[in-house]
Amino acid sequence: MSGKLISRILFVLSVLVGAFLLFILEPLTGKLLTPGFGGTSGVWSTCLMFFQIALLGGYLIAYAISSLPSSKQSLIWGALVAVSVISAGLPDRSVFVCHDFQNPSPELLGLLLVHTGLPFVVLSSISVMLQSWYRKAGHGDPYPLYSVSNLGSVLALFAFPFLIERHLTVSMTCQIWTWIYYLLAILLLYLSSVIFRSEESTAEPEEKEAPVSAPLIAWWCGLSALGSATLVSFTTHITQDVSPVPLLWIMPLGVYLLSFIILFSRPGAYRRIPFAYLFAFLAIAEPFISRQFFVEDFIIPVTTTLALLFVTCMILHGEIIMSRPAPRRLPLFYLSIATGGALGGIFVNFVAPAIFSMYWESNFLLAASA
């Protein structure tokens, strides 16, 4: 096995494991804090806000250091990984105890910051950093690694409720997660050292490119925001209006991530005209099918709704992938996508309830997507 092939495998493995640990950390943290803080909507909103900010923090760090020489990138990011190991050991549930139930947010944010903040930020930055280094190492197009990242997210999404929760205690899960993080950190430090030792002259030559325009950044943010908002609104629609089946919320998120997996591994899978016709058909048929089969069989309306969500995500994310920049601009590209995703979540959770007296955001978002 050649050294270049081994290097590629290590890059892919790091991205896959990093995304898996990232998606496990959120529900695992929820399990840790529920006994001490309760499961109120305020607690979950605080957690969601924290993880969204931490996610953006990871992308922002990757973007900030991406313009530096490779040796400095590896030193700064390697140091961040090394420091994160100190706080990577997830604590026992007894640590997450609320002392002020009237205003638990400050205490909760402090605990999340101390015990999960830095590891979460590092995990969030892995995909972008390693894609940038993958290109510098001469391994070719780095964008398919984003498919690998989303694959890791999907694996974690289904593994946690169906395998981990059923067969492992929370304490055992924390220990296993911590040890896997330690192993991943070693692998990341090794890749950092490889980039540090590599000569800048060995990297592929950089072509002069015009700066990414503000309208293009706004385009990425807008499409990503629509996708994120559509995901949240469809999840609410399915779990509240179509069928309140436990764990059904996993399916919309899985469909959302699947569109990224397909498009970043095979950009040609998206064709505007066929998907436009399919979107129009499903947008008209879904409300009728949901009403017609609501009482008789929930599988049919759920499947139709998921199909509409999938086609919508394929269109939105397909337009994103069609306008993707050259690989050297990918940190800004992913930062724009992450920012748009956060804005979409803010719209559905905070803006839409203030605008619409009834649950109209799904219809509004479908119209906007069209």
PDB file of N, CA and C in Angstrom, residues 98-159:
ATOM      1  N   CYS A  98     -28.278  22.028  38.427  1.00  0.00           N
ATOM      2  CA  CYS A  98     -28.745  23.407  38.367  1.00  0.00           C
ATOM      3  C   CYS A  98     -28.997  23.938  39.778  1.00  0.00           C
ATOM      4  N   HIS A  99     -28.480  25.124  40.064  1.00  0.00           N
ATOM      5  CA  HIS A  99     -28.680  25.750  41.365  1.00  0.00           C
ATOM      6  C   HIS A  99     -29.633  26.939  41.297  1.00  0.00           C
ATOM      7  N   ASP A 100     -30.052  27.315  40.091  1.00  0.00           N
ATOM      8  CA  ASP A 100     -30.968  28.448  39.937  1.00  0.00           C
ATOM      9  C   ASP A 100     -31.973  28.126  38.836  1.00  0.00           C
ATOM     10  N   PHE A 101     -33.074  27.482  39.209  1.00  0.00           N
ATOM     11  CA  PHE A 101     -34.067  27.080  38.216  1.00  0.00           C
ATOM     12  C   PHE A 101     -34.855  28.266  37.662  1.00  0.00           C
ATOM     13  N   GLN A 102     -34.776  29.422  38.326  1.00  0.00           N
ATOM     14  CA  GLN A 102     -35.445  30.614  37.809  1.00  0.00           C
ATOM     15  C   GLN A 102     -34.733  31.146  36.567  1.00  0.00           C
ATOM     16  N   ASN A 103     -33.410  30.981  36.543  1.00  0.00           N
ATOM     17  CA  ASN A 103     -32.615  31.436  35.401  1.00  0.00           C
ATOM     18  C   ASN A 103     -31.446  30.474  35.192  1.00  0.00           C
ATOM     19  N   PRO A 104     -31.724  29.295  34.616  1.00  0.00           N
ATOM     20  CA  PRO A 104     -30.676  28.271  34.494  1.00  0.00           C
ATOM     21  C   PRO A 104     -29.694  28.505  33.350  1.00  0.00           C
ATOM     22  N   SER A 105     -30.022  29.398  32.426  1.00  0.00           N
ATOM     23  CA  SER A 105     -29.212  29.546  31.209  1.00  0.00           C
ATOM     24  C   SER A 105     -27.751  29.902  31.471  1.00  0.00           C
ATOM     25  N   PRO A 106     -27.437  30.902  32.320  1.00  0.00           N
ATOM     26  CA  PRO A 106     -26.019  31.237  32.542  1.00  0.00           C
ATOM     27  C   PRO A 106     -25.209  30.066  33.094  1.00  0.00           C
ATOM     28  N   GLU A 107     -25.775  29.362  34.069  1.00  0.00           N
ATOM     29  CA  GLU A 107     -25.068  28.222  34.653  1.00  0.00           C
ATOM     30  C   GLU A 107     -24.910  27.101  33.633  1.00  0.00           C
ATOM     31  N   LEU A 108     -25.960  26.849  32.856  1.00  0.00           N
ATOM     32  CA  LEU A 108     -25.910  25.802  31.842  1.00  0.00           C
ATOM     33  C   LEU A 108     -24.876  26.128  30.773  1.00  0.00           C
ATOM     34  N   LEU A 109     -24.857  27.358  30.311  1.00  0.00           N
ATOM     35  CA  LEU A 109     -23.881  27.767  29.299  1.00  0.00           C
ATOM     36  C   LEU A 109     -22.457  27.630  29.815  1.00  0.00           C
ATOM     37  N   GLY A 110     -22.249  27.961  31.086  1.00  0.00           N
ATOM     38  CA  GLY A 110     -20.919  27.823  31.674  1.00  0.00           C
ATOM     39  C   GLY A 110     -20.462  26.379  31.711  1.00  0.00           C
ATOM     40  N   LEU A 111     -21.353  25.474  32.107  1.00  0.00           N
ATOM     41  CA  LEU A 111     -21.008  24.051  32.164  1.00  0.00           C
ATOM     42  C   LEU A 111     -20.746  23.497  30.764  1.00  0.00           C
ATOM     43  N   LEU A 112     -21.573  23.873  29.808  1.00  0.00           N
ATOM     44  CA  LEU A 112     -21.373  23.410  28.437  1.00  0.00           C
ATOM     45  C   LEU A 112     -20.054  23.917  27.872  1.00  0.00           C
ATOM     46  N   LEU A 113     -19.734  25.168  28.173  1.00  0.00           N
ATOM     47  CA  LEU A 113     -18.489  25.759  27.675  1.00  0.00           C
ATOM     48  C   LEU A 113     -17.274  25.040  28.241  1.00  0.00           C
ATOM     49  N   VAL A 114     -17.292  24.753  29.536  1.00  0.00           N
ATOM     50  CA  VAL A 114     -16.144  24.133  30.200  1.00  0.00           C
ATOM     51  C   VAL A 114     -15.964  22.682  29.772  1.00  0.00           C
ATOM     52  N   HIS A 115     -17.064  21.933  29.699  1.00  0.00           N
ATOM     53  CA  HIS A 115     -16.951  20.484  29.525  1.00  0.00           C
ATOM     54  C   HIS A 115     -17.101  20.006  28.081  1.00  0.00           C
ATOM     55  N   THR A 116     -17.709  20.787  27.210  1.00  0.00           N
ATOM     56  CA  THR A 116     -17.888  20.339  25.822  1.00  0.00           C
ATOM     57  C   THR A 116     -17.463  21.378  24.789  1.00  0.00           C
ATOM     58  N   GLY A 117     -17.228  22.619  25.210  1.00  0.00           N
ATOM     59  CA  GLY A 117     -17.001  23.707  24.261  1.00  0.00           C
ATOM     60  C   GLY A 117     -15.850  23.495  23.308  1.00  0.00           C
ATOM     61  N   LEU A 118     -14.640  23.296  23.851  1.00  0.00           N
ATOM     62  CA  LEU A 118     -13.461  23.186  22.998  1.00  0.00           C
ATOM     63  C   LEU A 118     -13.472  21.920  22.140  1.00  0.00           C
ATOM     64  N   PRO A 119     -13.806  20.742  22.691  1.00  0.00           N
ATOM     65  CA  PRO A 119     -13.901  19.563  21.821  1.00  0.00           C
ATOM     66  C   PRO A 119     -14.919  19.741  20.700  1.00  0.00           C
ATOM     67  N   PHE A 120     -16.051  20.379  21.005  1.00  0.00           N
ATOM     68  CA  PHE A 120     -17.073  20.582  19.976  1.00  0.00           C
ATOM     69  C   PHE A 120     -16.561  21.505  18.878  1.00  0.00           C
ATOM     70  N   VAL A 121     -15.861  22.566  19.256  1.00  0.00           N
ATOM     71  CA  VAL A 121     -15.306  23.495  18.271  1.00  0.00           C
ATOM     72  C   VAL A 121     -14.283  22.782  17.388  1.00  0.00           C
ATOM     73  N   VAL A 122     -13.419  21.977  18.001  1.00  0.00           N
ATOM     74  CA  VAL A 122     -12.413  21.237  17.232  1.00  0.00           C
ATOM     75  C   VAL A 122     -13.083  20.274  16.260  1.00  0.00           C
ATOM     76  N   LEU A 123     -14.065  19.521  16.751  1.00  0.00           N
ATOM     77  CA  LEU A 123     -14.775  18.576  15.889  1.00  0.00           C
ATOM     78  C   LEU A 123     -15.471  19.305  14.741  1.00  0.00           C
ATOM     79  N   SER A 124     -15.992  20.494  15.013  1.00  0.00           N
ATOM     80  CA  SER A 124     -16.676  21.273  13.974  1.00  0.00           C
ATOM     81  C   SER A 124     -15.715  21.743  12.889  1.00  0.00           C
ATOM     82  N   SER A 125     -14.471  21.940  13.253  1.00  0.00           N
ATOM     83  CA  SER A 125     -13.497  22.483  12.297  1.00  0.00           C
ATOM     84  C   SER A 125     -12.778  21.406  11.489  1.00  0.00           C
ATOM     85  N   ILE A 126     -12.927  20.148  11.879  1.00  0.00           N
ATOM     86  CA  ILE A 126     -12.153  19.071  11.245  1.00  0.00           C
ATOM     87  C   ILE A 126     -12.412  18.988   9.750  1.00  0.00           C
ATOM     88  N   SER A 127     -13.675  18.954   9.352  1.00  0.00           N
ATOM     89  CA  SER A 127     -14.002  18.761   7.941  1.00  0.00           C
ATOM     90  C   SER A 127     -13.373  19.840   7.068  1.00  0.00           C
ATOM     91  N   VAL A 128     -13.502  21.100   7.477  1.00  0.00           N
ATOM     92  CA  VAL A 128     -12.970  22.199   6.665  1.00  0.00           C
ATOM     93  C   VAL A 128     -11.445  22.180   6.641  1.00  0.00           C
ATOM     94  N   MET A 129     -10.817  22.001   7.808  1.00  0.00           N
ATOM     95  CA  MET A 129      -9.356  22.007   7.869  1.00  0.00           C
ATOM     96  C   MET A 129      -8.762  20.872   7.044  1.00  0.00           C
ATOM     97  N   LEU A 130      -9.307  19.679   7.207  1.00  0.00           N
ATOM     98  CA  LEU A 130      -8.728  18.534   6.507  1.00  0.00           C
ATOM     99  C   LEU A 130      -9.019  18.580   5.012  1.00  0.00           C
ATOM    100  N   GLN A 131     -10.137  19.164   4.613  1.00  0.00           N
ATOM    101  CA  GLN A 131     -10.370  19.339   3.179  1.00  0.00           C
ATOM    102  C   GLN A 131      -9.327  20.279   2.577  1.00  0.00           C
ATOM    103  N   SER A 132      -9.014  21.341   3.312  1.00  0.00           N
ATOM    104  CA  SER A 132      -7.995  22.284   2.843  1.00  0.00           C
ATOM    105  C   SER A 132      -6.635  21.605   2.747  1.00  0.00           C
ATOM    106  N   TRP A 133      -6.292  20.810   3.746  1.00  0.00           N
ATOM    107  CA  TRP A 133      -5.001  20.116   3.739  1.00  0.00           C
ATOM    108  C   TRP A 133      -4.979  18.978   2.728  1.00  0.00           C
ATOM    109  N   TYR A 134      -6.110  18.361   2.499  1.00  0.00           N
ATOM    110  CA  TYR A 134      -6.218  17.285   1.514  1.00  0.00           C
ATOM    111  C   TYR A 134      -5.790  17.799   0.141  1.00  0.00           C
ATOM    112  N   ARG A 135      -6.222  18.997  -0.183  1.00  0.00           N
ATOM    113  CA  ARG A 135      -5.831  19.614  -1.449  1.00  0.00           C
ATOM    114  C   ARG A 135      -4.344  19.933  -1.455  1.00  0.00           C
ATOM    115  N   LYS A 136      -3.859  20.502  -0.341  1.00  0.00           N
ATOM    116  CA  LYS A 136      -2.445  20.869  -0.257  1.00  0.00           C
ATOM    117  C   LYS A 136      -1.541  19.640  -0.345  1.00  0.00           C
ATOM    118  N   ALA A 137      -2.050  18.500   0.134  1.00  0.00           N
ATOM    119  CA  ALA A 137      -1.262  17.269   0.086  1.00  0.00           C
ATOM    120  C   ALA A 137      -1.252  16.638  -1.300  1.00  0.00           C
ATOM    121  N   GLY A 138      -1.969  17.253  -2.238  1.00  0.00           N
ATOM    122  CA  GLY A 138      -1.963  16.755  -3.606  1.00  0.00           C
ATOM    123  C   GLY A 138      -2.862  15.572  -3.847  1.00  0.00           C
ATOM    124  N   HIS A 139      -3.937  15.443  -3.044  1.00  0.00           N
ATOM    125  CA  HIS A 139      -4.849  14.305  -3.189  1.00  0.00           C
ATOM    126  C   HIS A 139      -6.033  14.593  -4.102  1.00  0.00           C
ATOM    127  N   GLY A 140      -6.068  15.771  -4.708  1.00  0.00           N
ATOM    128  CA  GLY A 140      -7.140  16.061  -5.654  1.00  0.00           C
ATOM    129  C   GLY A 140      -8.295  16.832  -5.037  1.00  0.00           C
ATOM    130  N   ASP A 141      -9.455  16.669  -5.648  1.00  0.00           N
ATOM    131  CA  ASP A 141     -10.657  17.408  -5.253  1.00  0.00           C
ATOM    132  C   ASP A 141     -11.046  17.068  -3.814  1.00  0.00           C
ATOM    133  N   PRO A 142     -11.111  18.062  -2.918  1.00  0.00           N
ATOM    134  CA  PRO A 142     -11.424  17.775  -1.519  1.00  0.00           C
ATOM    135  C   PRO A 142     -12.917  17.742  -1.213  1.00  0.00           C
ATOM    136  N   TYR A 143     -13.755  18.225  -2.141  1.00  0.00           N
ATOM    137  CA  TYR A 143     -15.178  18.354  -1.828  1.00  0.00           C
ATOM    138  C   TYR A 143     -15.870  17.034  -1.472  1.00  0.00           C
ATOM    139  N   PRO A 144     -15.489  15.892  -2.074  1.00  0.00           N
ATOM    140  CA  PRO A 144     -16.122  14.634  -1.653  1.00  0.00           C
ATOM    141  C   PRO A 144     -15.950  14.315  -0.167  1.00  0.00           C
ATOM    142  N   LEU A 145     -14.938  14.901   0.476  1.00  0.00           N
ATOM    143  CA  LEU A 145     -14.781  14.671   1.915  1.00  0.00           C
ATOM    144  C   LEU A 145     -15.963  15.222   2.705  1.00  0.00           C
ATOM    145  N   TYR A 146     -16.663  16.200   2.141  1.00  0.00           N
ATOM    146  CA  TYR A 146     -17.858  16.720   2.813  1.00  0.00           C
ATOM    147  C   TYR A 146     -18.963  15.669   2.817  1.00  0.00           C
ATOM    148  N   SER A 147     -18.998  14.834   1.776  1.00  0.00           N
ATOM    149  CA  SER A 147     -19.926  13.700   1.761  1.00  0.00           C
ATOM    150  C   SER A 147     -19.577  12.714   2.862  1.00  0.00           C
ATOM    151  N   VAL A 148     -18.276  12.484   3.046  1.00  0.00           N
ATOM    152  CA  VAL A 148     -17.825  11.588   4.116  1.00  0.00           C
ATOM    153  C   VAL A 148     -18.240  12.139   5.472  1.00  0.00           C
ATOM    154  N   SER A 149     -18.102  13.446   5.649  1.00  0.00           N
ATOM    155  CA  SER A 149     -18.492  14.084   6.904  1.00  0.00           C
ATOM    156  C   SER A 149     -19.976  13.892   7.184  1.00  0.00           C
ATOM    157  N   ASN A 150     -20.806  14.095   6.177  1.00  0.00           N
ATOM    158  CA  ASN A 150     -22.245  13.921   6.360  1.00  0.00           C
ATOM    159  C   ASN A 150     -22.619  12.459   6.552  1.00  0.00           C
ATOM    160  N   LEU A 151     -21.847  11.554   5.955  1.00  0.00           N
ATOM    161  CA  LEU A 151     -22.072  10.129   6.190  1.00  0.00           C
ATOM    162  C   LEU A 151     -21.830   9.790   7.657  1.00  0.00           C
ATOM    163  N   GLY A 152     -20.755  10.335   8.228  1.00  0.00           N
ATOM    164  CA  GLY A 152     -20.497  10.128   9.653  1.00  0.00           C
ATOM    165  C   GLY A 152     -21.619  10.665  10.511  1.00  0.00           C
ATOM    166  N   SER A 153     -22.188  11.800  10.110  1.00  0.00           N
ATOM    167  CA  SER A 153     -23.308  12.382  10.849  1.00  0.00           C
ATOM    168  C   SER A 153     -24.530  11.473  10.797  1.00  0.00           C
ATOM    169  N   VAL A 154     -24.813  10.919   9.619  1.00  0.00           N
ATOM    170  CA  VAL A 154     -25.963  10.024   9.470  1.00  0.00           C
ATOM    171  C   VAL A 154     -25.778   8.759  10.307  1.00  0.00           C
ATOM    172  N   LEU A 155     -24.574   8.198  10.286  1.00  0.00           N
ATOM    173  CA  LEU A 155     -24.303   6.999  11.084  1.00  0.00           C
ATOM    174  C   LEU A 155     -24.547   7.266  12.566  1.00  0.00           C
ATOM    175  N   ALA A 156     -24.086   8.413  13.051  1.00  0.00           N
ATOM    176  CA  ALA A 156     -24.300   8.768  14.456  1.00  0.00           C
ATOM    177  C   ALA A 156     -25.770   9.020  14.744  1.00  0.00           C
ATOM    178  N   LEU A 157     -26.452   9.643  13.788  1.00  0.00           N
ATOM    179  CA  LEU A 157     -27.867   9.980  13.951  1.00  0.00           C
ATOM    180  C   LEU A 157     -28.705   8.739  14.222  1.00  0.00           C
ATOM    181  N   PHE A 158     -28.415   7.651  13.516  1.00  0.00           N
ATOM    182  CA  PHE A 158     -29.190   6.431  13.701  1.00  0.00           C
ATOM    183  C   PHE A 158     -28.586   5.521  14.766  1.00  0.00           C
ATOM    184  N   ALA A 159     -27.275   5.595  14.957  1.00  0.00           N
ATOM    185  CA  ALA A 159     -26.626   4.719  15.936  1.00  0.00           C
ATOM    186  C   ALA A 159     -27.007   5.079  17.362  1.00  0.00           C
TER     187      ALA A 159
END
